[in-house]
């Protein structure tokens, strides 16, 4: 299957700082990538849809000015958590959708963010 | 988006066949059914995808009745390493645009020795 990577795998930061998470599709091009957030013992919640070359579409309740998404190329999308607070601590997972044929989302390994 | 309903948890023993059923009464004509497996602190891993009838790969089988309002993931001869959360999702239809897959609560499978 298609491979999606994320970097970093885990990050610890101080409250008020910004953190950037990268999501890359390694062996295919993805015009659309998605960002999810997952709290302990809960399911994945979609945060936003990232489209290459255009603005991201955010789900209701997700602050676009706090979670900045950039999809500059067909293989890279970034999520920047600005002015992070402890309540932003979570597991962030990206996915990329293959194009052509039956569309399938492939997920990255996730990034564990801990804000102190 | 079609909502899915799965059992919250299931228990099994090594070597047994496990069947996890998911209901999706509001599935759209163009929707596919996809199952993912997730281990703690990892991203979901694609298991299998189907549209109708039966699909089989090296890992699992997916059974979809004619009305497509439910589907059953079948895991043959499970092992301890199959202990995970399994998600049933509908969507990702062919060439329909950019809808993301929406996750339900999933089924937590516990395999005992």
Coordinates of C-alpha atoms in Angstrom, one line a residue:
Chain A
X1 CA 0.0 0.0 0.0
X2 CA 0.9 3.6 -0.2
X3 CA 3.2 5.1 2.4
X4 CA 2.6 8.2 4.4
X5 CA 5.2 9.6 6.8
X6 CA 4.9 12.2 9.5
X7 CA 7.6 14.2 11.3
X8 CA 8.3 14.5 14.1
X9 CA 6.8 11.4 15.7
X10 CA 6.6 13.1 19.1
X11 CA 7.2 16.6 20.3
X12 CA 7.2 18.3 23.7
X13 CA 6.9 22.1 23.8
X14 CA 6.2 24.9 26.2
X15 CA 2.9 26.6 26.3
X16 CA 2.8 29.6 23.9
X17 CA 5.2 28.2 21.3
X18 CA 4.3 27.0 17.9
X19 CA 4.8 23.5 16.5
X20 CA 5.0 22.4 12.9
X21 CA 4.1 18.8 11.9
X22 CA 4.9 17.5 8.4
X23 CA 3.0 15.0 6.4
X24 CA 4.5 13.4 3.3
X25 CA 3.2 10.9 0.8
X26 CA 6.3 9.0 -0.1
X27 CA 5.4 7.0 -3.1
X28 CA 2.4 8.7 -4.6
X29 CA 1.1 12.2 -5.3
X30 CA -1.8 13.4 -3.1
X31 CA -3.8 16.3 -4.2
X32 CA -5.8 16.0 -1.0
X33 CA -4.6 15.3 2.5
X34 CA -6.5 15.3 5.8
X35 CA -5.6 16.1 9.3
X36 CA -7.1 14.3 12.3
X37 CA -6.8 14.6 16.0
X38 CA -7.2 11.8 18.5
X39 CA -7.5 12.0 22.2
X40 CA -6.8 9.0 24.5
X41 CA -9.4 6.2 24.2
X42 CA -11.3 8.2 21.6
X43 CA -11.8 7.9 17.9
X44 CA -10.2 10.1 15.2
X45 CA -11.7 13.4 14.6
X46 CA -11.3 15.2 11.3
X47 CA -9.8 18.6 11.7
X48 CA -9.4 19.8 8.2
X49 CA -9.0 18.9 4.5
X50 CA -5.8 20.1 2.9
X51 CA -5.9 20.7 -0.9
X52 CA -2.7 21.3 -2.9
X53 CA -2.4 24.9 -4.0
X54 CA -5.5 26.2 -2.2
X55 CA -6.8 27.0 1.2
X56 CA -7.6 24.2 3.6
X57 CA -11.2 23.5 4.6
X58 CA -11.7 23.3 8.3
X59 CA -14.3 21.3 10.2
X60 CA -16.8 23.1 12.5
X61 CA -15.2 24.0 15.7
X62 CA -11.6 23.9 14.5
X63 CA -9.9 27.3 14.6
X64 CA -8.2 28.0 11.3
X65 CA -6.0 30.7 12.8
X66 CA -4.7 28.3 15.5
X67 CA -4.2 25.3 13.2
X68 CA -2.4 26.5 10.1
X69 CA -2.3 24.1 7.2
X70 CA -0.2 24.5 4.2
X71 CA -0.2 22.1 1.2
X72 CA 2.5 23.4 -1.0
X73 CA 3.2 20.4 -3.1
X74 CA 1.6 17.1 -4.1
X75 CA 3.6 15.2 -1.5
X76 CA 3.7 17.6 1.5
X77 CA 1.2 19.1 3.8
X78 CA 2.1 20.8 7.1
X79 CA 0.1 21.5 10.2
X80 CA 1.3 24.3 12.5
X81 CA -0.2 24.5 16.0
X82 CA 0.2 28.1 16.9
X83 CA 0.5 29.4 20.5
X84 CA 0.0 25.9 21.8
X85 CA -1.6 25.3 25.1
X86 CA -1.9 22.1 27.2
X87 CA -5.3 21.4 25.9
X88 CA -3.8 21.0 22.4
X89 CA -1.9 18.0 23.6
X90 CA -3.1 15.2 21.5
X91 CA -2.2 12.6 18.8
X92 CA -2.2 14.3 15.4
X93 CA -2.6 12.0 12.4
X94 CA -2.5 12.9 8.7
X95 CA -3.7 10.9 5.8
X96 CA -3.4 11.2 2.0
X97 CA -5.8 10.0 -0.5
X98 CA -4.7 8.2 -3.6
X99 CA -6.2 9.4 -6.8
X100 CA -7.6 7.3 -9.6
X101 CA -9.5 4.0 -9.2
X102 CA -11.1 3.3 -5.9
X103 CA -10.0 6.1 -3.6
X104 CA -8.4 5.1 -0.4
X105 CA -7.0 7.1 2.5
X106 CA -3.6 6.0 3.8
X107 CA -2.6 7.3 7.2
X108 CA 0.7 8.4 8.6
X109 CA 2.1 7.0 11.9
X110 CA 0.9 10.0 13.9
X111 CA 2.6 12.7 15.9
X112 CA 2.3 12.9 19.7
X113 CA 2.2 16.5 20.9
X114 CA 2.6 17.3 24.6
X115 CA 2.3 20.9 25.6
X116 CA 3.7 21.7 29.0
Chain B
X1 CA -22.1 11.3 5.6
X2 CA -23.2 7.8 6.3
X3 CA -23.0 6.9 10.0
X4 CA -21.6 3.5 11.1
X5 CA -22.5 1.4 14.1
X6 CA -20.2 -1.3 15.4
X7 CA -19.9 -3.3 18.6
X8 CA -17.8 -1.4 21.2
X9 CA -15.7 -4.4 22.0
X10 CA -15.2 -8.1 21.2
X11 CA -13.1 -10.9 22.8
X12 CA -11.6 -13.9 21.1
X13 CA -9.0 -16.5 21.5
X14 CA -6.0 -17.3 19.4
X15 CA -6.7 -19.4 16.3
X16 CA -10.4 -18.5 16.2
X17 CA -12.1 -16.7 13.3
X18 CA -13.4 -13.3 14.3
X19 CA -16.3 -11.6 12.5
X20 CA -17.0 -7.9 13.2
X21 CA -20.2 -6.5 11.8
X22 CA -20.8 -2.9 11.0
X23 CA -24.2 -1.4 10.1
X24 CA -24.4 1.6 7.7
X25 CA -28.1 2.1 6.9
X26 CA -27.6 5.4 5.1
X27 CA -24.8 4.3 2.8
X28 CA -24.9 6.2 -0.5
X29 CA -24.9 4.6 -3.9
X30 CA -21.3 5.7 -4.6
X31 CA -19.9 4.9 -1.2
X32 CA -17.3 2.2 -0.6
X33 CA -16.8 0.4 2.7
X34 CA -13.3 0.5 4.1
X35 CA -11.9 -1.2 7.2
X36 CA -8.9 0.0 9.2
X37 CA -6.9 -1.4 12.1
X38 CA -5.3 0.8 14.7
X39 CA -2.8 -0.1 17.4
X40 CA -2.2 2.3 20.3
X41 CA -0.2 5.4 19.3
X42 CA -0.1 4.5 15.7
X43 CA -2.0 5.7 12.6
X44 CA -4.8 3.5 11.2
X45 CA -3.7 0.8 8.8
X46 CA -5.8 0.0 5.8
X47 CA -7.1 -3.6 5.9
X48 CA -9.6 -4.0 3.1
X49 CA -12.1 -2.1 0.9
X50 CA -15.2 -3.2 -1.0
X51 CA -18.3 -2.1 -2.7
X52 CA -20.5 -5.2 -2.8
X53 CA -20.5 -9.0 -2.4
X54 CA -17.2 -10.4 -1.1
X55 CA -13.7 -9.1 -1.2
X56 CA -10.7 -11.2 0.1
X57 CA -7.1 -10.3 0.5
X58 CA -4.2 -11.9 2.4
X59 CA -5.3 -10.4 5.7
X60 CA -9.1 -10.5 5.8
X61 CA -12.4 -11.0 4.0
X62 CA -15.2 -8.5 3.7
X63 CA -18.7 -9.6 3.2
X64 CA -21.3 -7.1 1.9
X65 CA -24.9 -8.1 1.5
X66 CA -26.9 -7.0 -1.5
X67 CA -28.6 -4.1 0.3
X68 CA -25.2 -2.8 1.4
X69 CA -26.6 -1.7 4.7
X70 CA -24.1 -3.7 6.7
X71 CA -20.8 -5.3 6.2
X72 CA -18.8 -8.0 8.0
X73 CA -15.0 -8.0 8.4
X74 CA -13.8 -11.6 8.9
X75 CA -10.3 -12.2 10.4
X76 CA -9.3 -15.8 10.0
X77 CA -7.3 -17.5 12.8
X78 CA -6.5 -14.4 14.9
X79 CA -3.4 -14.1 16.9
X80 CA -2.4 -12.0 19.9
X81 CA -1.0 -9.4 17.5
X82 CA -4.5 -8.8 16.1
X83 CA -5.5 -7.1 19.3
X84 CA -6.4 -3.6 18.2
X85 CA -9.3 -1.3 17.4
X86 CA -11.0 -1.9 14.1
X87 CA -12.9 0.9 12.3
X88 CA -15.5 0.5 9.6
X89 CA -15.9 3.6 7.4
X90 CA -18.1 4.4 4.4
X91 CA -17.3 7.0 1.8
X92 CA -14.2 7.6 -0.3
X93 CA -16.3 7.0 -3.3
X94 CA -14.8 6.9 -6.7
X95 CA -14.2 10.2 -8.3
X96 CA -16.7 12.0 -6.1
X97 CA -14.6 14.8 -4.8
X98 CA -12.9 15.4 -1.5
X99 CA -14.9 14.0 1.3
X100 CA -12.8 12.6 4.1
X101 CA -13.6 9.4 5.8
X102 CA -15.4 9.9 9.1
X103 CA -14.5 7.6 12.0
X104 CA -17.0 6.0 14.3
X105 CA -16.2 4.6 17.7
X106 CA -14.6 1.4 16.3
X107 CA -14.5 -2.1 17.8
X108 CA -11.9 -2.9 20.3
X109 CA -10.8 -6.5 19.7
X110 CA -9.0 -8.3 22.5
X111 CA -7.4 -11.7 21.6
X112 CA -6.6 -13.9 24.5
X113 CA -4.0 -16.7 24.5

